[in-house]
Amino acid sequence: CVVYSVGGQPAAANLLLIGDGRLVDKFFCMRQDIGREHNLYFLSWFVNVGLCLERKLSVFQSGQAAYGNKLRLGSLLVRNWIYYRHGNPLLHGALGLIAPLVEVKQPTERAG
């Protein structure tokens, strides 16, 4: 866990998992007022890259959300799939018809 402080006060925290040659940025949270003013999201990104270089980790896996920022910083989004099955066959059929209509489209290429 990396904690970022501003003026001696905690302002952000980043939970990282390290293993098998990879760093996973699992969660990042920050106080919006202080964090934005001091660019703590972007600072944490560079600290994470520095940790990868220092520990010779070949993969930095960024967490979910904030896709636009991650693309600007060089991440590549990888499509994943969620499979579901409702216990009620009638509802399962209805959900199967509705699911394609509510699919969220995310960019799948690097920005730039």
Short mmCIF file of N, CA and C in Angstrom, two decimals:
data_model
loop_
_atom_site.label_atom_id
_atom_site.label_comp_id
_atom_site.label_asym_id
_atom_site.label_seq_id
_atom_site.Cartn_x
_atom_site.Cartn_y
_atom_site.Cartn_z
N CYS A 1 0.86 -1.17 0.00
CA CYS A 1 0.00 0.00 0.00
C CYS A 1 0.90 1.23 0.00
N VAL A 2 0.60 2.17 -0.85
CA VAL A 2 1.34 3.43 -0.91
C VAL A 2 0.38 4.52 -0.46
N VAL A 3 0.82 5.32 0.51
CA VAL A 3 0.00 6.42 1.01
C VAL A 3 0.68 7.73 0.60
N TYR A 4 -0.09 8.64 0.04
CA TYR A 4 0.40 9.95 -0.39
C TYR A 4 -0.14 11.00 0.59
N SER A 5 0.74 11.87 1.04
CA SER A 5 0.30 12.91 1.96
C SER A 5 0.68 14.28 1.41
N VAL A 6 -0.10 15.25 1.81
CA VAL A 6 0.14 16.65 1.43
C VAL A 6 0.09 17.46 2.72
N GLY A 7 1.16 18.14 3.02
CA GLY A 7 1.22 18.93 4.24
C GLY A 7 1.07 18.08 5.49
N GLY A 8 1.55 16.85 5.42
CA GLY A 8 1.47 15.96 6.58
C GLY A 8 0.12 15.28 6.75
N GLN A 9 -0.82 15.55 5.88
CA GLN A 9 -2.16 14.94 5.97
C GLN A 9 -2.33 13.90 4.87
N PRO A 10 -2.88 12.72 5.19
CA PRO A 10 -3.12 11.71 4.15
C PRO A 10 -4.06 12.28 3.08
N ALA A 11 -3.68 12.09 1.81
CA ALA A 11 -4.49 12.64 0.72
C ALA A 11 -4.91 11.57 -0.28
N ALA A 12 -4.16 10.45 -0.34
CA ALA A 12 -4.50 9.38 -1.29
C ALA A 12 -3.82 8.10 -0.84
N ALA A 13 -4.35 6.99 -1.34
CA ALA A 13 -3.76 5.68 -1.06
C ALA A 13 -3.92 4.80 -2.29
N ASN A 14 -2.96 3.91 -2.48
CA ASN A 14 -2.95 3.02 -3.64
C ASN A 14 -2.63 1.61 -3.16
N LEU A 15 -3.54 0.66 -3.40
CA LEU A 15 -3.32 -0.74 -3.04
C LEU A 15 -2.74 -1.45 -4.25
N LEU A 16 -1.55 -2.00 -4.10
CA LEU A 16 -0.85 -2.67 -5.19
C LEU A 16 -0.63 -4.14 -4.83
N LEU A 17 -0.75 -5.00 -5.82
CA LEU A 17 -0.44 -6.42 -5.65
C LEU A 17 0.74 -6.73 -6.55
N ILE A 18 1.74 -7.42 -6.02
CA ILE A 18 2.94 -7.72 -6.79
C ILE A 18 3.19 -9.22 -6.74
N GLY A 19 3.40 -9.81 -7.90
CA GLY A 19 3.72 -11.23 -7.99
C GLY A 19 3.75 -11.70 -9.42
N ASP A 20 4.47 -12.79 -9.67
CA ASP A 20 4.56 -13.39 -11.01
C ASP A 20 5.00 -12.37 -12.06
N GLY A 21 5.94 -11.50 -11.70
CA GLY A 21 6.48 -10.56 -12.67
C GLY A 21 5.54 -9.42 -13.05
N ARG A 22 4.53 -9.16 -12.21
CA ARG A 22 3.56 -8.12 -12.56
C ARG A 22 3.19 -7.30 -11.33
N LEU A 23 2.85 -6.04 -11.57
CA LEU A 23 2.31 -5.17 -10.55
C LEU A 23 0.86 -4.88 -10.94
N VAL A 24 -0.05 -5.16 -10.04
CA VAL A 24 -1.48 -4.90 -10.29
C VAL A 24 -1.89 -3.72 -9.43
N ASP A 25 -2.33 -2.66 -10.07
CA ASP A 25 -2.85 -1.48 -9.39
C ASP A 25 -4.32 -1.77 -9.09
N LYS A 26 -4.58 -2.30 -7.91
CA LYS A 26 -5.93 -2.79 -7.59
C LYS A 26 -6.90 -1.66 -7.27
N PHE A 27 -6.51 -0.79 -6.35
CA PHE A 27 -7.41 0.30 -5.95
C PHE A 27 -6.61 1.58 -5.72
N PHE A 28 -7.19 2.70 -6.11
CA PHE A 28 -6.62 4.01 -5.82
C PHE A 28 -7.75 4.88 -5.29
N CYS A 29 -7.52 5.53 -4.17
CA CYS A 29 -8.53 6.45 -3.64
C CYS A 29 -7.83 7.73 -3.19
N MET A 30 -8.52 8.84 -3.33
CA MET A 30 -7.92 10.10 -2.92
C MET A 30 -8.99 11.10 -2.53
N ARG A 31 -8.58 12.06 -1.73
CA ARG A 31 -9.44 13.20 -1.43
C ARG A 31 -9.46 14.07 -2.68
N GLN A 32 -10.63 14.26 -3.25
CA GLN A 32 -10.74 14.98 -4.52
C GLN A 32 -10.16 16.38 -4.46
N ASP A 33 -10.44 17.11 -3.38
CA ASP A 33 -9.99 18.50 -3.31
C ASP A 33 -8.47 18.60 -3.34
N ILE A 34 -7.78 17.82 -2.53
CA ILE A 34 -6.32 17.88 -2.48
C ILE A 34 -5.69 17.10 -3.63
N GLY A 35 -6.26 15.93 -3.92
CA GLY A 35 -5.68 15.05 -4.93
C GLY A 35 -5.59 15.68 -6.31
N ARG A 36 -6.64 16.32 -6.73
CA ARG A 36 -6.62 16.96 -8.05
C ARG A 36 -5.64 18.13 -8.10
N GLU A 37 -5.63 18.89 -7.04
CA GLU A 37 -4.73 20.05 -6.99
C GLU A 37 -3.27 19.63 -7.11
N HIS A 38 -2.93 18.47 -6.58
CA HIS A 38 -1.54 18.00 -6.57
C HIS A 38 -1.29 16.86 -7.56
N ASN A 39 -2.26 16.61 -8.44
CA ASN A 39 -2.13 15.57 -9.48
C ASN A 39 -1.71 14.21 -8.92
N LEU A 40 -2.32 13.81 -7.82
CA LEU A 40 -1.91 12.58 -7.14
C LEU A 40 -2.21 11.33 -7.97
N TYR A 41 -3.27 11.35 -8.77
CA TYR A 41 -3.55 10.19 -9.63
C TYR A 41 -2.38 9.94 -10.57
N PHE A 42 -1.92 11.00 -11.22
CA PHE A 42 -0.83 10.87 -12.18
C PHE A 42 0.49 10.59 -11.47
N LEU A 43 0.70 11.21 -10.32
CA LEU A 43 1.89 10.91 -9.53
C LEU A 43 1.94 9.43 -9.16
N SER A 44 0.81 8.88 -8.74
CA SER A 44 0.77 7.46 -8.36
C SER A 44 1.10 6.57 -9.56
N TRP A 45 0.66 6.98 -10.73
CA TRP A 45 0.94 6.21 -11.94
C TRP A 45 2.46 6.10 -12.15
N PHE A 46 3.15 7.23 -12.03
CA PHE A 46 4.60 7.24 -12.25
C PHE A 46 5.34 6.51 -11.13
N VAL A 47 4.83 6.58 -9.92
CA VAL A 47 5.42 5.79 -8.83
C VAL A 47 5.28 4.31 -9.15
N ASN A 48 4.12 3.90 -9.67
CA ASN A 48 3.90 2.49 -10.02
C ASN A 48 4.84 2.04 -11.13
N VAL A 49 5.01 2.86 -12.13
CA VAL A 49 5.95 2.52 -13.21
C VAL A 49 7.36 2.42 -12.65
N GLY A 50 7.72 3.33 -11.75
CA GLY A 50 9.03 3.27 -11.11
C GLY A 50 9.23 1.99 -10.32
N LEU A 51 8.18 1.53 -9.62
CA LEU A 51 8.26 0.27 -8.89
C LEU A 51 8.49 -0.90 -9.85
N CYS A 52 7.82 -0.86 -10.99
CA CYS A 52 8.01 -1.93 -11.99
C CYS A 52 9.45 -1.95 -12.47
N LEU A 53 10.00 -0.79 -12.76
CA LEU A 53 11.38 -0.72 -13.24
C LEU A 53 12.36 -1.17 -12.15
N GLU A 54 12.14 -0.70 -10.94
CA GLU A 54 13.01 -1.03 -9.81
C GLU A 54 13.02 -2.53 -9.51
N ARG A 55 11.85 -3.16 -9.61
CA ARG A 55 11.74 -4.59 -9.28
C ARG A 55 11.82 -5.49 -10.51
N LYS A 56 12.08 -4.87 -11.68
CA LYS A 56 12.18 -5.60 -12.94
C LYS A 56 10.91 -6.42 -13.24
N LEU A 57 9.76 -5.77 -13.01
CA LEU A 57 8.47 -6.38 -13.31
C LEU A 57 8.11 -6.05 -14.75
N SER A 58 7.72 -7.04 -15.50
CA SER A 58 7.49 -6.83 -16.94
C SER A 58 6.07 -6.36 -17.27
N VAL A 59 5.14 -6.44 -16.32
CA VAL A 59 3.75 -6.06 -16.60
C VAL A 59 3.24 -5.13 -15.50
N PHE A 60 2.65 -4.02 -15.92
CA PHE A 60 1.93 -3.13 -15.01
C PHE A 60 0.47 -3.20 -15.42
N GLN A 61 -0.34 -3.78 -14.58
CA GLN A 61 -1.76 -3.95 -14.88
C GLN A 61 -2.54 -2.91 -14.10
N SER A 62 -3.09 -1.95 -14.82
CA SER A 62 -3.86 -0.89 -14.16
C SER A 62 -5.26 -1.40 -13.85
N GLY A 63 -5.87 -0.82 -12.85
CA GLY A 63 -7.20 -1.26 -12.42
C GLY A 63 -8.31 -0.79 -13.34
N GLN A 64 -9.53 -1.06 -12.92
CA GLN A 64 -10.69 -0.69 -13.72
C GLN A 64 -11.08 0.76 -13.45
N ALA A 65 -11.80 1.33 -14.35
CA ALA A 65 -12.31 2.71 -14.29
C ALA A 65 -11.28 3.72 -14.80
N ALA A 66 -11.73 4.93 -14.99
CA ALA A 66 -10.90 6.04 -15.49
C ALA A 66 -10.20 5.65 -16.79
N TYR A 67 -10.95 5.06 -17.72
CA TYR A 67 -10.36 4.53 -18.96
C TYR A 67 -9.67 5.61 -19.79
N GLY A 68 -10.24 6.78 -19.85
CA GLY A 68 -9.65 7.86 -20.64
C GLY A 68 -8.25 8.21 -20.16
N ASN A 69 -8.11 8.37 -18.86
CA ASN A 69 -6.79 8.66 -18.30
C ASN A 69 -5.81 7.53 -18.57
N LYS A 70 -6.25 6.31 -18.41
CA LYS A 70 -5.36 5.16 -18.62
C LYS A 70 -4.90 5.07 -20.07
N LEU A 71 -5.79 5.36 -21.00
CA LEU A 71 -5.40 5.36 -22.41
C LEU A 71 -4.38 6.46 -22.68
N ARG A 72 -4.60 7.66 -22.11
CA ARG A 72 -3.64 8.76 -22.30
C ARG A 72 -2.27 8.42 -21.72
N LEU A 73 -2.26 7.60 -20.67
CA LEU A 73 -1.00 7.23 -20.03
C LEU A 73 -0.36 6.00 -20.66
N GLY A 74 -0.99 5.44 -21.70
CA GLY A 74 -0.36 4.34 -22.44
C GLY A 74 -0.91 2.96 -22.19
N SER A 75 -1.97 2.85 -21.41
CA SER A 75 -2.55 1.52 -21.18
C SER A 75 -3.26 1.02 -22.43
N LEU A 76 -3.32 -0.27 -22.53
CA LEU A 76 -4.08 -0.93 -23.57
C LEU A 76 -5.23 -1.65 -22.89
N LEU A 77 -6.45 -1.33 -23.29
CA LEU A 77 -7.61 -1.98 -22.68
C LEU A 77 -7.84 -3.33 -23.34
N VAL A 78 -8.10 -4.31 -22.51
CA VAL A 78 -8.33 -5.67 -23.00
C VAL A 78 -9.78 -6.02 -22.70
N ARG A 79 -10.50 -6.45 -23.72
CA ARG A 79 -11.91 -6.81 -23.55
C ARG A 79 -12.01 -8.02 -22.64
N ASN A 80 -13.00 -7.97 -21.76
CA ASN A 80 -13.30 -9.16 -20.96
C ASN A 80 -14.78 -9.47 -21.09
N TRP A 81 -15.14 -10.64 -20.68
CA TRP A 81 -16.51 -11.11 -20.85
C TRP A 81 -17.07 -11.53 -19.50
N ILE A 82 -18.33 -11.23 -19.29
CA ILE A 82 -19.02 -11.68 -18.08
C ILE A 82 -20.18 -12.57 -18.53
N TYR A 83 -20.14 -13.78 -18.04
CA TYR A 83 -21.20 -14.74 -18.34
C TYR A 83 -22.13 -14.83 -17.15
N TYR A 84 -23.40 -14.96 -17.42
CA TYR A 84 -24.37 -15.05 -16.35
C TYR A 84 -25.43 -16.09 -16.71
N ARG A 85 -26.11 -16.56 -15.70
CA ARG A 85 -27.25 -17.45 -15.89
C ARG A 85 -28.20 -17.21 -14.73
N HIS A 86 -29.39 -16.77 -15.05
CA HIS A 86 -30.41 -16.57 -14.02
C HIS A 86 -31.04 -17.92 -13.70
N GLY A 87 -31.40 -18.12 -12.45
CA GLY A 87 -32.00 -19.38 -12.02
C GLY A 87 -33.39 -19.64 -12.61
N ASN A 88 -34.08 -18.58 -12.96
CA ASN A 88 -35.40 -18.70 -13.56
C ASN A 88 -35.23 -18.72 -15.08
N PRO A 89 -35.60 -19.83 -15.75
CA PRO A 89 -35.39 -19.93 -17.20
C PRO A 89 -36.08 -18.82 -17.99
N LEU A 90 -37.24 -18.38 -17.56
CA LEU A 90 -37.96 -17.32 -18.27
C LEU A 90 -37.19 -15.99 -18.17
N LEU A 91 -36.75 -15.66 -16.95
CA LEU A 91 -35.96 -14.44 -16.77
C LEU A 91 -34.62 -14.54 -17.48
N HIS A 92 -34.02 -15.73 -17.49
CA HIS A 92 -32.75 -15.90 -18.18
C HIS A 92 -32.90 -15.59 -19.67
N GLY A 93 -33.98 -16.08 -20.28
CA GLY A 93 -34.24 -15.80 -21.69
C GLY A 93 -34.45 -14.31 -21.95
N ALA A 94 -35.21 -13.64 -21.05
CA ALA A 94 -35.46 -12.21 -21.21
C ALA A 94 -34.16 -11.42 -21.06
N LEU A 95 -33.34 -11.78 -20.09
CA LEU A 95 -32.06 -11.08 -19.90
C LEU A 95 -31.14 -11.29 -21.10
N GLY A 96 -31.20 -12.48 -21.70
CA GLY A 96 -30.40 -12.74 -22.89
C GLY A 96 -30.79 -11.84 -24.06
N LEU A 97 -32.06 -11.48 -24.14
CA LEU A 97 -32.52 -10.57 -25.20
C LEU A 97 -32.16 -9.11 -24.91
N ILE A 98 -32.16 -8.76 -23.63
CA ILE A 98 -31.90 -7.37 -23.24
C ILE A 98 -30.41 -7.05 -23.20
N ALA A 99 -29.57 -8.01 -22.84
CA ALA A 99 -28.14 -7.77 -22.61
C ALA A 99 -27.45 -7.04 -23.76
N PRO A 100 -27.65 -7.43 -25.03
CA PRO A 100 -26.95 -6.72 -26.11
C PRO A 100 -27.35 -5.25 -26.23
N LEU A 101 -28.53 -4.91 -25.74
CA LEU A 101 -29.01 -3.52 -25.83
C LEU A 101 -28.36 -2.62 -24.79
N VAL A 102 -27.86 -3.19 -23.69
CA VAL A 102 -27.29 -2.39 -22.62
C VAL A 102 -25.77 -2.54 -22.52
N GLU A 103 -25.17 -3.17 -23.51
CA GLU A 103 -23.71 -3.36 -23.49
C GLU A 103 -23.01 -2.01 -23.54
N VAL A 104 -22.02 -1.85 -22.68
CA VAL A 104 -21.24 -0.60 -22.63
C VAL A 104 -20.06 -0.76 -23.55
N LYS A 105 -19.95 0.13 -24.51
CA LYS A 105 -18.82 0.09 -25.44
C LYS A 105 -17.65 0.87 -24.85
N GLN A 106 -16.49 0.26 -24.78
CA GLN A 106 -15.29 0.91 -24.28
C GLN A 106 -14.25 0.93 -25.39
N PRO A 107 -13.41 1.95 -25.42
CA PRO A 107 -12.33 1.96 -26.42
C PRO A 107 -11.39 0.79 -26.19
N THR A 108 -10.85 0.22 -27.29
CA THR A 108 -9.97 -0.93 -27.15
C THR A 108 -8.60 -0.67 -27.74
N GLU A 109 -8.30 0.57 -28.07
CA GLU A 109 -6.99 0.90 -28.64
C GLU A 109 -6.31 1.97 -27.81
N ARG A 110 -5.03 2.08 -28.01
CA ARG A 110 -4.30 3.16 -27.34
C ARG A 110 -4.69 4.49 -27.93
N ALA A 111 -4.71 5.48 -27.08
CA ALA A 111 -4.95 6.83 -27.58
C ALA A 111 -3.66 7.35 -28.20
N GLY A 112 -3.78 8.21 -29.13
CA GLY A 112 -2.56 8.81 -29.60
C GLY A 112 -2.42 8.75 -31.05
#
